[in-house]
């Protein structure tokens, strides 16, 4: 298709002075570039199908599994259709894939769990190869349970399940279906971040396949600069095929989640402000808050077996519609399983997120109003521009200073 467009432009513009405009020159260059990328990706797919046998899997657009594998990503915007999907089962096969990529100069993307909402981070279109790490899903616990080696293709709920009953756990995703690789390479905010910090700070050692196909390890003593860079650097420095994580001493915990009516929003905002102050003195507390027009969901998590801890007192007297998750004593695994049961398999929808230092409830109300109003206006305006082929605007929030 790209080659046909380029040929059409070339023939129609041969004797037309208007076609000397840079737009047509750029169009022809871009269509040729797309065509070349597709050819490179096609060669990479063919080579991989031969060189990854017998264990590695290469899925093409005509295979039965193709559609399902292209729709694993959490965000529907990232449901792209790569030239092929390559699923290595070992570090050695990842090495071969990277050598093929180098040989063919094919474009590629890497996917662990596919939870990143940015297109191109864990997905790619017909012009490239998707390297899907989901088959690198080993979990190996040390004899003393102080460390665990895990593959990037695991979902966090599977890791929690393996450690359940050991008296220890790892710091990972708060949502059960988040992939191991993406969260750890992105920093990772776990449920117990107030007590322990970022998940990436508990990675003792990485096994990494570099862009030239070389396998190295990175820790505090060997390749320290890479060990540091991988703690938030994403997949920019190589493909991590194994993480060695330190475990933390969390076993029995308490948790509950409630659904509130919209009429309770003002009281809930005031409770959030009070909680932020109270939580400074109790690092075992963790909290999630989701406000919408139809309802508000609040989750309480406490990293000790204590029912209704005082740090959440400001919420207990506010009437709620029903429990999203029943109050329970459990483990990090049972918490993840409870969230999996109520959340189900839901692809994403458009979300607006903002970080707000809460000092006063009325100030937060104004900030929320301004953000929602401006963002709604922005999306409406740019939807019209996309439809007409015009460039979208940059999002700018003209926040007003609330009267105090």
PDB file of C-alpha atoms in Angstrom, residues 92-223:
ATOM      1  CA  UNK A  92      19.494 -17.601  24.641  1.00  0.00           C
ATOM      2  CA  UNK A  93      16.505 -17.081  22.361  1.00  0.00           C
ATOM      3  CA  UNK A  94      16.323 -13.401  23.318  1.00  0.00           C
ATOM      4  CA  UNK A  95      19.980 -13.191  22.249  1.00  0.00           C
ATOM      5  CA  UNK A  96      19.122 -14.671  18.857  1.00  0.00           C
ATOM      6  CA  UNK A  97      16.225 -12.279  18.412  1.00  0.00           C
ATOM      7  CA  UNK A  98      18.413  -9.237  19.070  1.00  0.00           C
ATOM      8  CA  UNK A  99      21.007 -10.507  16.591  1.00  0.00           C
ATOM      9  CA  UNK A 100      18.245 -10.925  14.005  1.00  0.00           C
ATOM     10  CA  UNK A 101      17.009  -7.399  14.729  1.00  0.00           C
ATOM     11  CA  UNK A 102      20.532  -6.079  14.203  1.00  0.00           C
ATOM     12  CA  UNK A 103      21.000  -8.066  11.006  1.00  0.00           C
ATOM     13  CA  UNK A 104      17.718  -6.922   9.453  1.00  0.00           C
ATOM     14  CA  UNK A 105      17.587  -3.423  11.062  1.00  0.00           C
ATOM     15  CA  UNK A 106      13.935  -4.134  11.834  1.00  0.00           C
ATOM     16  CA  UNK A 107      11.980  -1.919  14.194  1.00  0.00           C
ATOM     17  CA  UNK A 108      10.742  -3.616  17.354  1.00  0.00           C
ATOM     18  CA  UNK A 109       8.915  -3.176  20.656  1.00  0.00           C
ATOM     19  CA  UNK A 110       9.172  -5.149  23.906  1.00  0.00           C
ATOM     20  CA  UNK A 111       6.198  -6.286  25.979  1.00  0.00           C
ATOM     21  CA  UNK A 112       6.186  -7.763  29.463  1.00  0.00           C
ATOM     22  CA  UNK A 113       2.586  -7.337  30.633  1.00  0.00           C
ATOM     23  CA  UNK A 114       1.474  -4.561  28.278  1.00  0.00           C
ATOM     24  CA  UNK A 115       0.067  -2.312  30.998  1.00  0.00           C
ATOM     25  CA  UNK A 116       1.786   0.858  29.765  1.00  0.00           C
ATOM     26  CA  UNK A 117      -0.827   3.179  28.175  1.00  0.00           C
ATOM     27  CA  UNK A 118       1.687   4.804  25.794  1.00  0.00           C
ATOM     28  CA  UNK A 119       1.511   3.361  22.286  1.00  0.00           C
ATOM     29  CA  UNK A 120       4.866   2.155  21.029  1.00  0.00           C
ATOM     30  CA  UNK A 121       6.230   1.282  24.466  1.00  0.00           C
ATOM     31  CA  UNK A 122       4.842  -2.249  24.514  1.00  0.00           C
ATOM     32  CA  UNK A 123       3.277  -2.447  21.057  1.00  0.00           C
ATOM     33  CA  UNK A 124       4.149  -1.741  17.433  1.00  0.00           C
ATOM     34  CA  UNK A 125       2.356  -1.720  14.105  1.00  0.00           C
ATOM     35  CA  UNK A 126       2.885  -3.577  10.841  1.00  0.00           C
ATOM     36  CA  UNK A 127       6.272  -1.920  10.361  1.00  0.00           C
ATOM     37  CA  UNK A 128       7.899  -3.815  13.234  1.00  0.00           C
ATOM     38  CA  UNK A 129       8.322  -6.917  15.375  1.00  0.00           C
ATOM     39  CA  UNK A 130       6.790  -7.316  18.834  1.00  0.00           C
ATOM     40  CA  UNK A 131       9.008  -9.214  21.304  1.00  0.00           C
ATOM     41  CA  UNK A 132       6.585 -10.708  23.821  1.00  0.00           C
ATOM     42  CA  UNK A 133       8.322 -11.886  27.022  1.00  0.00           C
ATOM     43  CA  UNK A 134       5.295 -13.624  28.552  1.00  0.00           C
ATOM     44  CA  UNK A 135       6.886 -17.089  28.293  1.00  0.00           C
ATOM     45  CA  UNK A 136       9.805 -15.998  30.505  1.00  0.00           C
ATOM     46  CA  UNK A 137       7.666 -16.654  33.551  1.00  0.00           C
ATOM     47  CA  UNK A 138       9.853 -18.587  35.982  1.00  0.00           C
ATOM     48  CA  UNK A 139       9.721 -17.874  39.737  1.00  0.00           C
ATOM     49  CA  UNK A 140      12.560 -19.348  41.830  1.00  0.00           C
ATOM     50  CA  UNK A 141      12.572 -18.707  45.588  1.00  0.00           C
ATOM     51  CA  UNK A 142      15.795 -19.047  47.588  1.00  0.00           C
ATOM     52  CA  UNK A 143      15.911 -21.576  50.439  1.00  0.00           C
ATOM     53  CA  UNK A 144      15.746 -18.830  53.073  1.00  0.00           C
ATOM     54  CA  UNK A 145      13.030 -16.935  51.112  1.00  0.00           C
ATOM     55  CA  UNK A 146      15.110 -13.742  51.310  1.00  0.00           C
ATOM     56  CA  UNK A 147      15.460 -13.455  47.526  1.00  0.00           C
ATOM     57  CA  UNK A 148      13.525 -14.603  44.479  1.00  0.00           C
ATOM     58  CA  UNK A 149      14.506 -14.837  40.801  1.00  0.00           C
ATOM     59  CA  UNK A 150      11.645 -13.979  38.475  1.00  0.00           C
ATOM     60  CA  UNK A 151      11.197 -13.674  34.737  1.00  0.00           C
ATOM     61  CA  UNK A 152       9.811 -10.462  33.201  1.00  0.00           C
ATOM     62  CA  UNK A 153       6.815 -12.274  31.695  1.00  0.00           C
ATOM     63  CA  UNK A 154       5.125 -12.921  35.045  1.00  0.00           C
ATOM     64  CA  UNK A 155       2.061 -11.077  36.276  1.00  0.00           C
ATOM     65  CA  UNK A 156       2.444  -9.881  39.849  1.00  0.00           C
ATOM     66  CA  UNK A 157      -0.416 -11.985  41.151  1.00  0.00           C
ATOM     67  CA  UNK A 158       1.505 -15.112  40.076  1.00  0.00           C
ATOM     68  CA  UNK A 159       4.603 -13.993  41.990  1.00  0.00           C
ATOM     69  CA  UNK A 160       2.550 -13.219  45.113  1.00  0.00           C
ATOM     70  CA  UNK A 161       0.964 -16.669  44.869  1.00  0.00           C
ATOM     71  CA  UNK A 162       4.367 -18.393  44.761  1.00  0.00           C
ATOM     72  CA  UNK A 163       5.492 -16.557  47.916  1.00  0.00           C
ATOM     73  CA  UNK A 164       2.206 -17.012  49.758  1.00  0.00           C
ATOM     74  CA  UNK A 165       2.786 -18.863  53.020  1.00  0.00           C
ATOM     75  CA  UNK A 166       6.511 -18.064  53.193  1.00  0.00           C
ATOM     76  CA  UNK A 167       6.012 -15.175  55.605  1.00  0.00           C
ATOM     77  CA  UNK A 168       7.529 -12.779  53.082  1.00  0.00           C
ATOM     78  CA  UNK A 169       6.542 -11.071  49.839  1.00  0.00           C
ATOM     79  CA  UNK A 170       7.962  -8.828  47.126  1.00  0.00           C
ATOM     80  CA  UNK A 171       7.137  -5.233  46.329  1.00  0.00           C
ATOM     81  CA  UNK A 172       5.224  -5.250  43.064  1.00  0.00           C
ATOM     82  CA  UNK A 173       2.118  -4.067  41.283  1.00  0.00           C
ATOM     83  CA  UNK A 174      -0.996  -2.931  43.098  1.00  0.00           C
ATOM     84  CA  UNK A 175      -3.118  -4.213  40.210  1.00  0.00           C
ATOM     85  CA  UNK A 176      -2.820  -8.012  39.883  1.00  0.00           C
ATOM     86  CA  UNK A 177      -2.443  -8.207  36.091  1.00  0.00           C
ATOM     87  CA  UNK A 178       0.454  -5.742  35.805  1.00  0.00           C
ATOM     88  CA  UNK A 179       3.576  -7.304  34.278  1.00  0.00           C
ATOM     89  CA  UNK A 180       6.786  -7.696  36.254  1.00  0.00           C
ATOM     90  CA  UNK A 181       9.182  -6.221  33.692  1.00  0.00           C
ATOM     91  CA  UNK A 182       7.423  -2.954  32.945  1.00  0.00           C
ATOM     92  CA  UNK A 183       6.741  -2.077  36.570  1.00  0.00           C
ATOM     93  CA  UNK A 184      10.274  -2.762  37.840  1.00  0.00           C
ATOM     94  CA  UNK A 185      11.928  -0.922  34.947  1.00  0.00           C
ATOM     95  CA  UNK A 186       9.571   2.015  35.436  1.00  0.00           C
ATOM     96  CA  UNK A 187      10.319   2.416  39.147  1.00  0.00           C
ATOM     97  CA  UNK A 188       7.228   0.740  40.568  1.00  0.00           C
ATOM     98  CA  UNK A 189       4.932   2.049  43.315  1.00  0.00           C
ATOM     99  CA  UNK A 190       3.735  -0.915  45.437  1.00  0.00           C
ATOM    100  CA  UNK A 191       0.903  -1.045  47.958  1.00  0.00           C
ATOM    101  CA  UNK A 192       3.416  -0.687  50.787  1.00  0.00           C
ATOM    102  CA  UNK A 193       5.425   2.225  49.353  1.00  0.00           C
ATOM    103  CA  UNK A 194       5.086   4.338  52.516  1.00  0.00           C
ATOM    104  CA  UNK A 195       6.867   1.616  54.459  1.00  0.00           C
ATOM    105  CA  UNK A 196       9.419   0.385  51.915  1.00  0.00           C
ATOM    106  CA  UNK A 197       9.670   2.831  48.984  1.00  0.00           C
ATOM    107  CA  UNK A 198       9.919   2.000  45.278  1.00  0.00           C
ATOM    108  CA  UNK A 199       9.852  -1.577  44.009  1.00  0.00           C
ATOM    109  CA  UNK A 200      12.954  -1.034  41.851  1.00  0.00           C
ATOM    110  CA  UNK A 201      15.041  -0.356  44.969  1.00  0.00           C
ATOM    111  CA  UNK A 202      14.704  -4.050  45.874  1.00  0.00           C
ATOM    112  CA  UNK A 203      16.218  -5.381  42.639  1.00  0.00           C
ATOM    113  CA  UNK A 204      19.518  -6.956  43.665  1.00  0.00           C
ATOM    114  CA  UNK A 205      20.615  -8.117  40.217  1.00  0.00           C
ATOM    115  CA  UNK A 206      19.508  -7.865  36.575  1.00  0.00           C
ATOM    116  CA  UNK A 207      20.236 -10.281  33.747  1.00  0.00           C
ATOM    117  CA  UNK A 208      20.240  -8.189  30.569  1.00  0.00           C
ATOM    118  CA  UNK A 209      20.509  -8.875  26.842  1.00  0.00           C
ATOM    119  CA  UNK A 210      22.113  -5.843  25.201  1.00  0.00           C
ATOM    120  CA  UNK A 211      21.307  -4.534  21.735  1.00  0.00           C
ATOM    121  CA  UNK A 212      24.170  -6.544  20.175  1.00  0.00           C
ATOM    122  CA  UNK A 213      22.914  -9.804  21.696  1.00  0.00           C
ATOM    123  CA  UNK A 214      25.447  -9.956  24.526  1.00  0.00           C
ATOM    124  CA  UNK A 215      24.230 -11.198  27.934  1.00  0.00           C
ATOM    125  CA  UNK A 216      25.518  -9.430  31.046  1.00  0.00           C
ATOM    126  CA  UNK A 217      24.526  -9.029  34.690  1.00  0.00           C
ATOM    127  CA  UNK A 218      24.232  -5.746  36.546  1.00  0.00           C
ATOM    128  CA  UNK A 219      24.360  -5.293  40.322  1.00  0.00           C
ATOM    129  CA  UNK A 220      26.036  -3.126  42.964  1.00  0.00           C
ATOM    130  CA  UNK A 221      29.506  -4.404  42.027  1.00  0.00           C
ATOM    131  CA  UNK A 222      29.298  -5.325  38.337  1.00  0.00           C
ATOM    132  CA  UNK A 223      28.080  -2.838  35.706  1.00  0.00           C
TER     133      UNK A 223
END
